[in-house]
Amino acid sequence: MTPAVIDDTTLYAVLAPFAAAVVAPFLTRWLKHNAAWPLALVPALIFLHFVGFIGPVSQGETFVAAKAWAPSYGVNFSVYVDGLSTLFGLLISGIGTFIILYAGGYLKGHPQQGRFFSFLFLFMGAMLGLVLGNNLISLFIFWELTSITSFLLIGFDHLRAASRRAAIQALVVTGGGGLALLAGFILIISATGEIEMSELLASQDIIKNSGLYLPIFLLVLGGAFTKSAQFPFHFWLPNAMEAPTPVSAYLHSATMVKAGVYLLMRMHPLLGDTVLWTTVLPLFGGITLLVGTILAVRQTDLKLMLAYTTVASLGLLVMLTGTSYEKALEGAVLYLLAHSLFKGALFMVAGTIDHEAGTRDVTKLGGLRTLMPITFAAACLASLSMAGLPPFIGFIAKEILYYGTSDISALGQLGIIVTLVAVVGNALMLVIAAAVAIKPFLGAAVETPKHAHEGPVLLIAGPVVLSVTGVILALFAHMTGVLFIGPTLSSLLGEFTQIDLHLIPTKFNAPVILSFITVGLGILLFTQLDRMRSMIASALEAIGWGPDKGFDQAVSGIVSMATAVTGLLQTGKMQTYMLLTFVFTALAVLLPGYLTGSFPALPKLPEYRFYEWGILLIAVLGLIAVLIAKTRLTAIVSLGVQGFAVALIFMMFGAPDLSFTQFMVETLSVVILALVMTRLNLSPRDHRSLASSVVTGVVAVAVGLGLMLTLLAITQQPFDSRLSEFFTEFSRSIAHGRNIVNVILVDFRGFDTLGEIAVVVLAGLCVLALIRIKTRTPDDTADKTSAAQAENQTAEVR
């Protein structure tokens, strides 16, 4: 179905958070933490805007809107609204509303709260632009903007070394993946000729049938895997917990880490359902799921426990997306929705506990149910959804994903492996869900660093609403499937699809059995939580090395290499800098021709007249004089001969103005340089070794040869006279000048001429500075030292 063109309201919805980012610091200065209430209206209104798309999108309609951004490059600021982007838009704006409120209460009294609000809105706008992006280049810009804004948020507490390290780590990993994604997008544009996502989705097999499918696949995966923390890039996400809890809650529920999953889902119609896709994604997704849950069990910090389960959940989503099976994809979409709700709620619960009790360590918490009853209720609801128990949306997601993975007739052996990995991963996530809900709240009361009490409404509104929403969506499962899951699944499959969801399974089948096994295994493992934590910690300590440590080693290696290269190249000697400049100039002009074998043919030697031979002879004699000159002054004067020879050549070819200019420039250059050389205390000539002279001679010949071949290649091309005709036609009528060369220099290329004058002035100032430097002799220094000592002695006597 061809997308319908809509007005620019959705474009303004993407830009609204950026406007709020400008206003937020000023509003916070006036209203303090209560500024969260009016600021939360921005994402709330964006949410209502996307609510308006639910009906049409559920009927299979899609929409586009665009504004020209860089039209000469085909880059538009355009949006594409379908089921997938609508779901993400609702999550980003809806959860973002409560994150803004939560940030108001969590950072109450913080001197930089306004700056924090501003960063959050920038982050929100970047994510909205990403998930709605239709143009590949504008999508990439927002993609990288999420990395930059997350860097600012993770490193918000920049006085702490751990925050700075985590921010840099996240930026390096996700930014590097972003560069790979850019390369992938460029290859897509090259292979298809399309730059708009809506046009690509209209011809789904165009990339699969392209010879560039493999590099495109690998580059897109590089961007998605780094952003969504897939193994072995999973280490940056738990370290990002150095950010304030509102950032963690938003990052893990609806924004940055979901960007990679969004990209894989968006690209599924274009890249999915191939042998490569159904092999690589389930493999890395399954490994990430197991690694994330195992590392989560080891932790005692509430935020780290939740962070590692986010890594695991992202692995589960990638694994399911990699199967390219409709039911598994349906489970992925359901789990995406469920995870956003319960993980956002649980992170805010963890932050509230830390804020009100003074610690997040589960071994130092207990009995908070009576002191924080509302927070406890929200934690229970969200944890039950995370554990996959009824009547929560997490339960339906688990049932559907098991239905998809256990269909052996469709997936074969892959289904068996994926199902086993999913069962183990979900059981371990049930362990963490139980630990988060039970350990801090049940049992005997434990004395905490702060006297625990229920948080204010700004802190509890988000957890309560998100956890209750998980129940409501499950109770109205059919409507959830029609309005949200079906349209999103249609985007993944590339065709309109309708589904029918039910909270209670209609029959006792394999998914129900697997669900019972998961719950039973999870309860059994929870009873052994402390033992498992000790065993995993011992195993990791025995292994020692990990990707996190490897990142530090890689950064250290890069810094060491950069230091060595800098020491090699930045010697402080002009001779070295000039040599390197000309070496790379020679490579730039010679290497492309050598690699392509496209050197121009040498022209036939024309029949010169006797005076033309004379001019060439003058140029050659001048060159020889430069080479054999015994002093620098002689070399400079001899070099002027070359300029005079060139001026004569200009005159012979009918350019007297240019010839006169060349004569003047060469005369002034020789005179000025000669005067300068007489004022500088330099050695008579350059005393270099024979080896150094040979090297510089070879480089000089290479540069000269390269420039000669370049000019020959240019002159052998058909002459395009349009620019000459333009200057001839308009020099008199527009610039009011008869001398075309002068008009070009002064009018048409006036800024170039101004730049050249600035360079000459700067060079003159440098020459003046050199002349003013007086070289001190040892005698002069001794005399000045004696005079200073005598003056000091006289002052002491006085």
Short mmCIF file of N, CA and C in Angstrom, two decimals, residues 88-215:
data_model
loop_
_atom_site.label_atom_id
_atom_site.label_comp_id
_atom_site.label_asym_id
_atom_site.label_seq_id
_atom_site.Cartn_x
_atom_site.Cartn_y
_atom_site.Cartn_z
N PHE A 88 6.79 2.41 18.75
CA PHE A 88 7.96 3.03 19.38
C PHE A 88 7.67 4.47 19.76
N GLY A 89 6.94 5.20 18.91
CA GLY A 89 6.60 6.57 19.25
C GLY A 89 5.77 6.66 20.52
N LEU A 90 4.83 5.73 20.68
CA LEU A 90 4.01 5.70 21.89
C LEU A 90 4.85 5.37 23.12
N LEU A 91 5.77 4.42 22.98
CA LEU A 91 6.61 4.04 24.12
C LEU A 91 7.55 5.17 24.52
N ILE A 92 8.18 5.79 23.52
CA ILE A 92 9.15 6.84 23.80
C ILE A 92 8.47 8.04 24.46
N SER A 93 7.34 8.45 23.93
CA SER A 93 6.66 9.62 24.48
C SER A 93 5.90 9.29 25.76
N GLY A 94 5.25 8.12 25.80
CA GLY A 94 4.48 7.75 26.99
C GLY A 94 5.36 7.52 28.19
N ILE A 95 6.37 6.65 28.04
CA ILE A 95 7.30 6.42 29.15
C ILE A 95 8.10 7.69 29.43
N GLY A 96 8.41 8.44 28.38
CA GLY A 96 9.15 9.69 28.56
C GLY A 96 8.41 10.68 29.44
N THR A 97 7.09 10.68 29.38
CA THR A 97 6.30 11.57 30.24
C THR A 97 6.59 11.29 31.70
N PHE A 98 6.58 10.02 32.08
CA PHE A 98 6.80 9.66 33.48
C PHE A 98 8.28 9.75 33.87
N ILE A 99 9.17 9.62 32.90
CA ILE A 99 10.59 9.81 33.19
C ILE A 99 10.87 11.27 33.56
N ILE A 100 10.23 12.19 32.85
CA ILE A 100 10.39 13.62 33.17
C ILE A 100 9.87 13.90 34.58
N LEU A 101 8.70 13.35 34.90
CA LEU A 101 8.17 13.53 36.26
C LEU A 101 9.11 12.91 37.29
N TYR A 102 9.58 11.71 37.00
CA TYR A 102 10.46 11.01 37.92
C TYR A 102 11.76 11.79 38.15
N ALA A 103 12.29 12.37 37.06
CA ALA A 103 13.52 13.16 37.18
C ALA A 103 13.30 14.38 38.07
N GLY A 104 12.07 14.94 38.04
CA GLY A 104 11.77 16.08 38.89
C GLY A 104 11.89 15.73 40.36
N GLY A 105 11.41 14.55 40.74
CA GLY A 105 11.51 14.15 42.14
C GLY A 105 12.86 13.58 42.51
N TYR A 106 13.49 12.86 41.59
CA TYR A 106 14.75 12.17 41.91
C TYR A 106 15.89 13.17 42.08
N LEU A 107 15.92 14.21 41.26
CA LEU A 107 17.01 15.19 41.32
C LEU A 107 16.56 16.48 42.00
N LYS A 108 15.57 16.38 42.85
CA LYS A 108 15.08 17.56 43.55
C LYS A 108 16.22 18.23 44.32
N GLY A 109 16.40 19.52 44.07
CA GLY A 109 17.44 20.27 44.75
C GLY A 109 18.80 20.20 44.09
N HIS A 110 18.95 19.40 43.05
CA HIS A 110 20.25 19.31 42.36
C HIS A 110 20.51 20.63 41.62
N PRO A 111 21.72 21.19 41.75
CA PRO A 111 21.98 22.49 41.10
C PRO A 111 21.94 22.43 39.58
N GLN A 112 22.11 21.24 38.99
CA GLN A 112 22.11 21.11 37.54
C GLN A 112 20.87 20.39 37.01
N GLN A 113 19.77 20.48 37.74
CA GLN A 113 18.57 19.77 37.32
C GLN A 113 18.05 20.29 35.98
N GLY A 114 18.15 21.58 35.75
CA GLY A 114 17.72 22.14 34.48
C GLY A 114 18.52 21.59 33.31
N ARG A 115 19.81 21.47 33.50
CA ARG A 115 20.66 20.89 32.45
C ARG A 115 20.28 19.44 32.21
N PHE A 116 19.94 18.71 33.28
CA PHE A 116 19.55 17.32 33.14
C PHE A 116 18.26 17.19 32.34
N PHE A 117 17.27 18.03 32.64
CA PHE A 117 16.04 18.03 31.86
C PHE A 117 16.34 18.29 30.37
N SER A 118 17.23 19.22 30.12
CA SER A 118 17.57 19.57 28.74
C SER A 118 18.17 18.37 28.02
N PHE A 119 19.10 17.65 28.67
CA PHE A 119 19.70 16.47 28.07
C PHE A 119 18.65 15.39 27.81
N LEU A 120 17.73 15.22 28.75
CA LEU A 120 16.68 14.20 28.58
C LEU A 120 15.82 14.50 27.35
N PHE A 121 15.47 15.75 27.16
CA PHE A 121 14.64 16.10 26.01
C PHE A 121 15.42 15.94 24.70
N LEU A 122 16.69 16.27 24.71
CA LEU A 122 17.50 16.03 23.51
C LEU A 122 17.53 14.55 23.17
N PHE A 123 17.68 13.73 24.21
CA PHE A 123 17.68 12.29 24.04
C PHE A 123 16.35 11.81 23.47
N MET A 124 15.27 12.33 24.01
CA MET A 124 13.93 11.96 23.55
C MET A 124 13.73 12.33 22.08
N GLY A 125 14.11 13.55 21.72
CA GLY A 125 13.96 13.98 20.34
C GLY A 125 14.80 13.16 19.37
N ALA A 126 16.02 12.82 19.79
CA ALA A 126 16.89 12.00 18.93
C ALA A 126 16.27 10.64 18.69
N MET A 127 15.69 10.05 19.73
CA MET A 127 15.10 8.72 19.58
C MET A 127 13.84 8.76 18.72
N LEU A 128 13.04 9.80 18.89
CA LEU A 128 11.86 9.94 18.04
C LEU A 128 12.26 10.11 16.58
N GLY A 129 13.26 10.93 16.32
CA GLY A 129 13.73 11.12 14.96
C GLY A 129 14.26 9.83 14.36
N LEU A 130 14.86 8.99 15.19
CA LEU A 130 15.41 7.72 14.72
C LEU A 130 14.30 6.76 14.29
N VAL A 131 13.33 6.53 15.18
CA VAL A 131 12.32 5.51 14.89
C VAL A 131 11.33 5.97 13.83
N LEU A 132 11.22 7.27 13.62
CA LEU A 132 10.32 7.78 12.60
C LEU A 132 11.04 8.12 11.30
N GLY A 133 12.37 8.03 11.31
CA GLY A 133 13.16 8.46 10.17
C GLY A 133 12.84 7.66 8.91
N ASN A 134 12.57 8.36 7.84
CA ASN A 134 12.30 7.74 6.54
C ASN A 134 13.51 7.85 5.63
N ASN A 135 14.17 8.99 5.67
CA ASN A 135 15.38 9.19 4.88
C ASN A 135 16.56 8.53 5.59
N LEU A 136 17.34 7.74 4.89
CA LEU A 136 18.42 6.99 5.52
C LEU A 136 19.47 7.90 6.15
N ILE A 137 19.77 9.00 5.50
CA ILE A 137 20.81 9.89 6.03
C ILE A 137 20.30 10.63 7.27
N SER A 138 19.08 11.12 7.23
CA SER A 138 18.55 11.78 8.42
C SER A 138 18.36 10.78 9.56
N LEU A 139 17.99 9.53 9.23
CA LEU A 139 17.89 8.49 10.25
C LEU A 139 19.23 8.28 10.92
N PHE A 140 20.30 8.25 10.11
CA PHE A 140 21.65 8.08 10.68
C PHE A 140 22.03 9.24 11.58
N ILE A 141 21.66 10.45 11.19
CA ILE A 141 21.99 11.62 12.01
C ILE A 141 21.34 11.50 13.38
N PHE A 142 20.08 11.12 13.41
CA PHE A 142 19.42 10.93 14.71
C PHE A 142 20.01 9.73 15.46
N TRP A 143 20.41 8.71 14.71
CA TRP A 143 21.06 7.55 15.32
C TRP A 143 22.30 7.98 16.10
N GLU A 144 23.14 8.78 15.48
CA GLU A 144 24.35 9.24 16.16
C GLU A 144 24.03 10.24 17.26
N LEU A 145 22.95 10.99 17.08
CA LEU A 145 22.57 11.94 18.11
C LEU A 145 22.15 11.22 19.40
N THR A 146 21.58 10.02 19.28
CA THR A 146 21.27 9.26 20.49
C THR A 146 22.54 8.89 21.23
N SER A 147 23.62 8.58 20.49
CA SER A 147 24.90 8.25 21.13
C SER A 147 25.47 9.48 21.85
N ILE A 148 25.38 10.63 21.20
CA ILE A 148 25.94 11.85 21.79
C ILE A 148 25.16 12.25 23.04
N THR A 149 23.82 12.22 22.95
CA THR A 149 23.02 12.63 24.10
C THR A 149 23.13 11.62 25.24
N SER A 150 23.25 10.33 24.92
CA SER A 150 23.45 9.34 25.99
C SER A 150 24.80 9.55 26.66
N PHE A 151 25.79 9.98 25.89
CA PHE A 151 27.10 10.31 26.47
C PHE A 151 26.95 11.43 27.50
N LEU A 152 26.16 12.43 27.17
CA LEU A 152 25.94 13.54 28.10
C LEU A 152 25.18 13.08 29.34
N LEU A 153 24.23 12.19 29.16
CA LEU A 153 23.43 11.73 30.30
C LEU A 153 24.19 10.75 31.18
N ILE A 154 24.90 9.82 30.56
CA ILE A 154 25.67 8.85 31.35
C ILE A 154 26.77 9.54 32.13
N GLY A 155 27.39 10.53 31.51
CA GLY A 155 28.46 11.27 32.18
C GLY A 155 27.97 12.52 32.88
N PHE A 156 26.68 12.55 33.23
CA PHE A 156 26.12 13.75 33.87
C PHE A 156 26.89 14.11 35.13
N ASP A 157 27.18 13.13 35.95
CA ASP A 157 27.99 13.38 37.15
C ASP A 157 29.46 13.31 36.76
N HIS A 158 29.90 14.32 36.01
CA HIS A 158 31.20 14.27 35.36
C HIS A 158 32.38 14.40 36.32
N LEU A 159 32.14 14.71 37.57
CA LEU A 159 33.24 14.80 38.54
C LEU A 159 33.70 13.42 38.99
N ARG A 160 32.90 12.39 38.73
CA ARG A 160 33.27 11.03 39.10
C ARG A 160 33.94 10.34 37.92
N ALA A 161 35.10 9.71 38.19
CA ALA A 161 35.85 9.05 37.13
C ALA A 161 35.05 7.91 36.51
N ALA A 162 34.28 7.19 37.34
CA ALA A 162 33.49 6.07 36.82
C ALA A 162 32.44 6.55 35.82
N SER A 163 31.83 7.70 36.08
CA SER A 163 30.83 8.25 35.16
C SER A 163 31.49 8.65 33.85
N ARG A 164 32.64 9.27 33.93
CA ARG A 164 33.33 9.68 32.71
C ARG A 164 33.74 8.46 31.88
N ARG A 165 34.25 7.44 32.54
CA ARG A 165 34.66 6.24 31.81
C ARG A 165 33.47 5.57 31.15
N ALA A 166 32.36 5.44 31.87
CA ALA A 166 31.17 4.80 31.30
C ALA A 166 30.64 5.59 30.11
N ALA A 167 30.65 6.92 30.21
CA ALA A 167 30.16 7.75 29.11
C ALA A 167 31.04 7.60 27.88
N ILE A 168 32.35 7.63 28.07
CA ILE A 168 33.27 7.48 26.94
C ILE A 168 33.13 6.10 26.32
N GLN A 169 33.00 5.08 27.16
CA GLN A 169 32.86 3.72 26.67
C GLN A 169 31.61 3.57 25.81
N ALA A 170 30.49 4.09 26.29
CA ALA A 170 29.25 4.02 25.52
C ALA A 170 29.38 4.76 24.20
N LEU A 171 30.02 5.93 24.23
CA LEU A 171 30.16 6.72 23.01
C LEU A 171 31.06 6.03 22.00
N VAL A 172 32.16 5.47 22.46
CA VAL A 172 33.11 4.81 21.55
C VAL A 172 32.47 3.58 20.91
N VAL A 173 31.82 2.75 21.71
CA VAL A 173 31.24 1.51 21.18
C VAL A 173 30.08 1.81 20.23
N THR A 174 29.12 2.61 20.68
CA THR A 174 27.95 2.89 19.84
C THR A 174 28.29 3.82 18.68
N GLY A 175 29.22 4.75 18.92
CA GLY A 175 29.63 5.63 17.83
C GLY A 175 30.37 4.87 16.74
N GLY A 176 31.22 3.92 17.14
CA GLY A 176 31.90 3.09 16.14
C GLY A 176 30.90 2.27 15.34
N GLY A 177 29.91 1.70 16.02
CA GLY A 177 28.87 0.98 15.29
C GLY A 177 28.08 1.89 14.37
N GLY A 178 27.91 3.14 14.78
CA GLY A 178 27.20 4.10 13.93
C GLY A 178 27.93 4.35 12.63
N LEU A 179 29.26 4.40 12.67
CA LEU A 179 30.03 4.59 11.44
C LEU A 179 29.86 3.39 10.50
N ALA A 180 29.81 2.19 11.09
CA ALA A 180 29.55 1.01 10.27
C ALA A 180 28.17 1.10 9.63
N LEU A 181 27.19 1.57 10.41
CA LEU A 181 25.84 1.71 9.87
C LEU A 181 25.80 2.71 8.73
N LEU A 182 26.53 3.81 8.86
CA LEU A 182 26.58 4.81 7.78
C LEU A 182 27.12 4.18 6.50
N ALA A 183 28.19 3.39 6.64
CA ALA A 183 28.73 2.70 5.46
C ALA A 183 27.69 1.76 4.86
N GLY A 184 26.94 1.07 5.73
CA GLY A 184 25.89 0.19 5.24
C GLY A 184 24.80 0.94 4.50
N PHE A 185 24.40 2.10 5.03
CA PHE A 185 23.38 2.91 4.35
C PHE A 185 23.88 3.41 3.00
N ILE A 186 25.14 3.79 2.94
CA ILE A 186 25.70 4.26 1.67
C ILE A 186 25.69 3.13 0.64
N LEU A 187 26.02 1.91 1.08
CA LEU A 187 25.97 0.77 0.17
C LEU A 187 24.53 0.49 -0.28
N ILE A 188 23.57 0.64 0.65
CA ILE A 188 22.16 0.44 0.27
C ILE A 188 21.76 1.44 -0.80
N ILE A 189 22.12 2.69 -0.61
CA ILE A 189 21.80 3.72 -1.60
C ILE A 189 22.47 3.41 -2.93
N SER A 190 23.72 2.94 -2.86
CA SER A 190 24.45 2.61 -4.08
C SER A 190 23.83 1.42 -4.79
N ALA A 191 23.39 0.42 -4.02
CA ALA A 191 22.86 -0.81 -4.63
C ALA A 191 21.45 -0.64 -5.16
N THR A 192 20.67 0.23 -4.54
CA THR A 192 19.25 0.34 -4.89
C THR A 192 18.88 1.64 -5.58
N GLY A 193 19.69 2.68 -5.37
CA GLY A 193 19.32 3.98 -5.89
C GLY A 193 18.24 4.68 -5.10
N GLU A 194 17.86 4.10 -3.97
CA GLU A 194 16.81 4.67 -3.11
C GLU A 194 17.41 5.17 -1.81
N ILE A 195 16.87 6.28 -1.30
CA ILE A 195 17.35 6.83 -0.04
C ILE A 195 16.24 6.92 1.00
N GLU A 196 15.00 6.65 0.59
CA GLU A 196 13.87 6.70 1.50
C GLU A 196 13.48 5.27 1.91
N MET A 197 13.26 5.07 3.21
CA MET A 197 12.90 3.75 3.72
C MET A 197 11.59 3.26 3.13
N SER A 198 10.63 4.15 2.95
CA SER A 198 9.34 3.74 2.40
C SER A 198 9.49 3.20 0.98
N GLU A 199 10.41 3.76 0.21
CA GLU A 199 10.64 3.27 -1.16
C GLU A 199 11.34 1.92 -1.12
N LEU A 200 12.26 1.74 -0.20
CA LEU A 200 12.95 0.46 -0.08
C LEU A 200 11.97 -0.65 0.32
N LEU A 201 11.07 -0.35 1.26
CA LEU A 201 10.12 -1.36 1.73
C LEU A 201 9.12 -1.72 0.63
N ALA A 202 8.96 -0.85 -0.35
CA ALA A 202 8.04 -1.16 -1.44
C ALA A 202 8.62 -2.20 -2.39
N SER A 203 9.94 -2.35 -2.40
CA SER A 203 10.60 -3.38 -3.23
C SER A 203 11.53 -4.18 -2.33
N GLN A 204 10.99 -5.14 -1.61
CA GLN A 204 11.66 -5.77 -0.48
C GLN A 204 12.88 -6.61 -0.86
N ASP A 205 12.85 -7.25 -2.01
CA ASP A 205 13.94 -8.18 -2.35
C ASP A 205 15.09 -7.52 -3.08
N ILE A 206 15.05 -6.20 -3.21
CA ILE A 206 16.06 -5.53 -4.02
C ILE A 206 17.46 -5.66 -3.42
N ILE A 207 17.57 -5.65 -2.08
CA ILE A 207 18.88 -5.79 -1.44
C ILE A 207 19.30 -7.25 -1.40
N LYS A 208 18.35 -8.15 -1.14
CA LYS A 208 18.69 -9.57 -1.09
C LYS A 208 19.24 -10.07 -2.42
N ASN A 209 18.76 -9.51 -3.50
CA ASN A 209 19.22 -9.93 -4.83
C ASN A 209 20.46 -9.18 -5.28
N SER A 210 20.95 -8.29 -4.44
CA SER A 210 22.11 -7.49 -4.81
C SER A 210 23.40 -8.22 -4.43
N GLY A 211 24.44 -7.98 -5.18
CA GLY A 211 25.75 -8.53 -4.86
C GLY A 211 26.36 -7.91 -3.63
N LEU A 212 25.77 -6.82 -3.14
CA LEU A 212 26.28 -6.13 -1.94
C LEU A 212 25.55 -6.57 -0.68
N TYR A 213 24.74 -7.64 -0.77
CA TYR A 213 23.96 -8.04 0.41
C TYR A 213 24.85 -8.35 1.60
N LEU A 214 25.93 -9.11 1.41
CA LEU A 214 26.78 -9.52 2.53
C LEU A 214 27.40 -8.33 3.25
N PRO A 215 28.08 -7.40 2.55
CA PRO A 215 28.62 -6.24 3.29
C PRO A 215 27.54 -5.37 3.92
#
